[in-house]
Amino acid sequence: MTDTINCTLDKDICEFINNCLKEEHPESYLIAVLHKIQGRYGYLSNTQMDEVAHLLQVPTSTVYGVATFYHFFRLKPRGKYAVSVCLGTAC
């Protein structure tokens, strides 16, 4: 494995992925990588998820599966305001 990777994401995210690749099981950092990307860009685009799959050498279906399974991840950008409606008695 080379010391640097060809990455089009922001430099700090690329460095984080590069550090993950040096670990014993780099694929186990998938959720952490997705969190970093969403934290920076606000959501996970198809292009970003494809690149993560390529860089971590995991199937694209695995990345999409994780991103769609966890409610925290967003696959589309949010609007300026987030509105939520609570119908429970605790509200």
PDB file of C-alpha atoms in Angstrom:
ATOM      1  CA  MET A   1       0.000   0.000   0.000  1.00  0.00           C
ATOM      2  CA  THR A   2       1.339   3.428  -0.879  1.00  0.00           C
ATOM      3  CA  ASP A   3       1.546   6.259   1.614  1.00  0.00           C
ATOM      4  CA  THR A   4      -0.974   8.426  -0.222  1.00  0.00           C
ATOM      5  CA  ILE A   5      -4.236   7.704  -1.982  1.00  0.00           C
ATOM      6  CA  ASN A   6      -5.907   9.351  -4.956  1.00  0.00           C
ATOM      7  CA  CYS A   7      -8.846  11.080  -3.278  1.00  0.00           C
ATOM      8  CA  THR A   8     -11.102  13.893  -4.483  1.00  0.00           C
ATOM      9  CA  LEU A   9     -12.716  14.540  -1.091  1.00  0.00           C
ATOM     10  CA  ASP A  10     -11.448  17.290   1.228  1.00  0.00           C
ATOM     11  CA  LYS A  11      -7.844  16.905   2.352  1.00  0.00           C
ATOM     12  CA  ASP A  12      -8.597  16.112   6.007  1.00  0.00           C
ATOM     13  CA  ILE A  13     -11.099  13.409   5.020  1.00  0.00           C
ATOM     14  CA  CYS A  14      -8.577  11.903   2.602  1.00  0.00           C
ATOM     15  CA  GLU A  15      -5.967  11.896   5.365  1.00  0.00           C
ATOM     16  CA  PHE A  16      -8.417  10.181   7.724  1.00  0.00           C
ATOM     17  CA  ILE A  17      -9.151   7.492   5.122  1.00  0.00           C
ATOM     18  CA  ASN A  18      -5.437   7.088   4.469  1.00  0.00           C
ATOM     19  CA  ASN A  19      -4.867   6.532   8.208  1.00  0.00           C
ATOM     20  CA  CYS A  20      -7.708   4.012   8.289  1.00  0.00           C
ATOM     21  CA  LEU A  21      -6.084   2.092   5.446  1.00  0.00           C
ATOM     22  CA  LYS A  22      -2.999   1.605   7.603  1.00  0.00           C
ATOM     23  CA  GLU A  23      -5.031  -0.199  10.278  1.00  0.00           C
ATOM     24  CA  GLU A  24      -5.596  -3.953  10.399  1.00  0.00           C
ATOM     25  CA  HIS A  25      -9.258  -3.856   9.258  1.00  0.00           C
ATOM     26  CA  PRO A  26      -9.766  -0.595   7.337  1.00  0.00           C
ATOM     27  CA  GLU A  27     -13.299  -1.558   6.314  1.00  0.00           C
ATOM     28  CA  SER A  28     -14.333  -1.348   9.971  1.00  0.00           C
ATOM     29  CA  TYR A  29     -13.933   2.446   9.755  1.00  0.00           C
ATOM     30  CA  LEU A  30     -16.719   2.787   7.194  1.00  0.00           C
ATOM     31  CA  ILE A  31     -19.234   4.400   9.562  1.00  0.00           C
ATOM     32  CA  ALA A  32     -16.619   6.829  10.895  1.00  0.00           C
ATOM     33  CA  VAL A  33     -15.683   7.845   7.350  1.00  0.00           C
ATOM     34  CA  LEU A  34     -19.332   8.377   6.418  1.00  0.00           C
ATOM     35  CA  HIS A  35     -19.856  10.485   9.554  1.00  0.00           C
ATOM     36  CA  LYS A  36     -16.897  12.694   8.618  1.00  0.00           C
ATOM     37  CA  ILE A  37     -18.174  13.168   5.073  1.00  0.00           C
ATOM     38  CA  GLN A  38     -21.704  14.005   6.194  1.00  0.00           C
ATOM     39  CA  GLY A  39     -20.342  16.359   8.829  1.00  0.00           C
ATOM     40  CA  ARG A  40     -18.470  18.263   6.136  1.00  0.00           C
ATOM     41  CA  TYR A  41     -20.959  18.228   3.263  1.00  0.00           C
ATOM     42  CA  GLY A  42     -24.258  17.835   5.124  1.00  0.00           C
ATOM     43  CA  TYR A  43     -25.249  14.620   3.345  1.00  0.00           C
ATOM     44  CA  LEU A  44     -23.799  11.637   1.489  1.00  0.00           C
ATOM     45  CA  SER A  45     -23.863  11.918  -2.286  1.00  0.00           C
ATOM     46  CA  ASN A  46     -23.665   8.930  -4.624  1.00  0.00           C
ATOM     47  CA  THR A  47     -20.259  10.109  -5.844  1.00  0.00           C
ATOM     48  CA  GLN A  48     -18.890  10.335  -2.316  1.00  0.00           C
ATOM     49  CA  MET A  49     -20.202   6.894  -1.379  1.00  0.00           C
ATOM     50  CA  ASP A  50     -18.730   5.393  -4.554  1.00  0.00           C
ATOM     51  CA  GLU A  51     -15.358   6.920  -3.742  1.00  0.00           C
ATOM     52  CA  VAL A  52     -15.457   5.636  -0.160  1.00  0.00           C
ATOM     53  CA  ALA A  53     -16.215   2.134  -1.466  1.00  0.00           C
ATOM     54  CA  HIS A  54     -13.285   2.355  -3.855  1.00  0.00           C
ATOM     55  CA  LEU A  55     -10.845   3.751  -1.276  1.00  0.00           C
ATOM     56  CA  LEU A  56     -11.769   1.330   1.522  1.00  0.00           C
ATOM     57  CA  GLN A  57     -11.954  -1.536  -0.989  1.00  0.00           C
ATOM     58  CA  VAL A  58     -15.434  -2.627   0.035  1.00  0.00           C
ATOM     59  CA  PRO A  59     -18.391  -3.288  -2.276  1.00  0.00           C
ATOM     60  CA  THR A  60     -20.436  -0.229  -3.164  1.00  0.00           C
ATOM     61  CA  SER A  61     -23.519  -2.126  -2.003  1.00  0.00           C
ATOM     62  CA  THR A  62     -21.997  -2.327   1.490  1.00  0.00           C
ATOM     63  CA  VAL A  63     -21.541   1.446   1.661  1.00  0.00           C
ATOM     64  CA  TYR A  64     -25.086   2.067   0.399  1.00  0.00           C
ATOM     65  CA  GLY A  65     -26.420  -0.560   2.805  1.00  0.00           C
ATOM     66  CA  VAL A  66     -24.802   1.140   5.794  1.00  0.00           C
ATOM     67  CA  ALA A  67     -25.874   4.611   4.653  1.00  0.00           C
ATOM     68  CA  THR A  68     -29.488   3.569   4.179  1.00  0.00           C
ATOM     69  CA  PHE A  69     -29.701   1.380   7.287  1.00  0.00           C
ATOM     70  CA  TYR A  70     -28.732   4.046   9.817  1.00  0.00           C
ATOM     71  CA  HIS A  71     -31.314   6.776  10.269  1.00  0.00           C
ATOM     72  CA  PHE A  72     -28.601   9.352  11.024  1.00  0.00           C
ATOM     73  CA  PHE A  73     -27.268   9.416   7.449  1.00  0.00           C
ATOM     74  CA  ARG A  74     -28.894  11.639   4.851  1.00  0.00           C
ATOM     75  CA  LEU A  75     -28.678  10.901   1.136  1.00  0.00           C
ATOM     76  CA  LYS A  76     -30.084  14.251   0.033  1.00  0.00           C
ATOM     77  CA  PRO A  77     -29.185  17.755   1.191  1.00  0.00           C
ATOM     78  CA  ARG A  78     -31.433  19.257   3.832  1.00  0.00           C
ATOM     79  CA  GLY A  79     -33.275  22.479   3.394  1.00  0.00           C
ATOM     80  CA  LYS A  80     -32.430  25.629   5.293  1.00  0.00           C
ATOM     81  CA  TYR A  81     -34.913  24.817   8.061  1.00  0.00           C
ATOM     82  CA  ALA A  82     -35.726  21.423   9.537  1.00  0.00           C
ATOM     83  CA  VAL A  83     -39.282  20.988  10.790  1.00  0.00           C
ATOM     84  CA  SER A  84     -40.367  18.012  12.834  1.00  0.00           C
ATOM     85  CA  VAL A  85     -43.787  17.200  14.210  1.00  0.00           C
ATOM     86  CA  CYS A  86     -44.216  15.247  17.437  1.00  0.00           C
ATOM     87  CA  LEU A  87     -47.449  13.403  17.972  1.00  0.00           C
ATOM     88  CA  GLY A  88     -46.486  11.756  21.235  1.00  0.00           C
ATOM     89  CA  THR A  89     -47.689  12.687  24.725  1.00  0.00           C
ATOM     90  CA  ALA A  90     -44.131  13.583  25.807  1.00  0.00           C
ATOM     91  CA  CYS A  91     -44.157  16.619  23.564  1.00  0.00           C
TER      92      CYS A  91
END
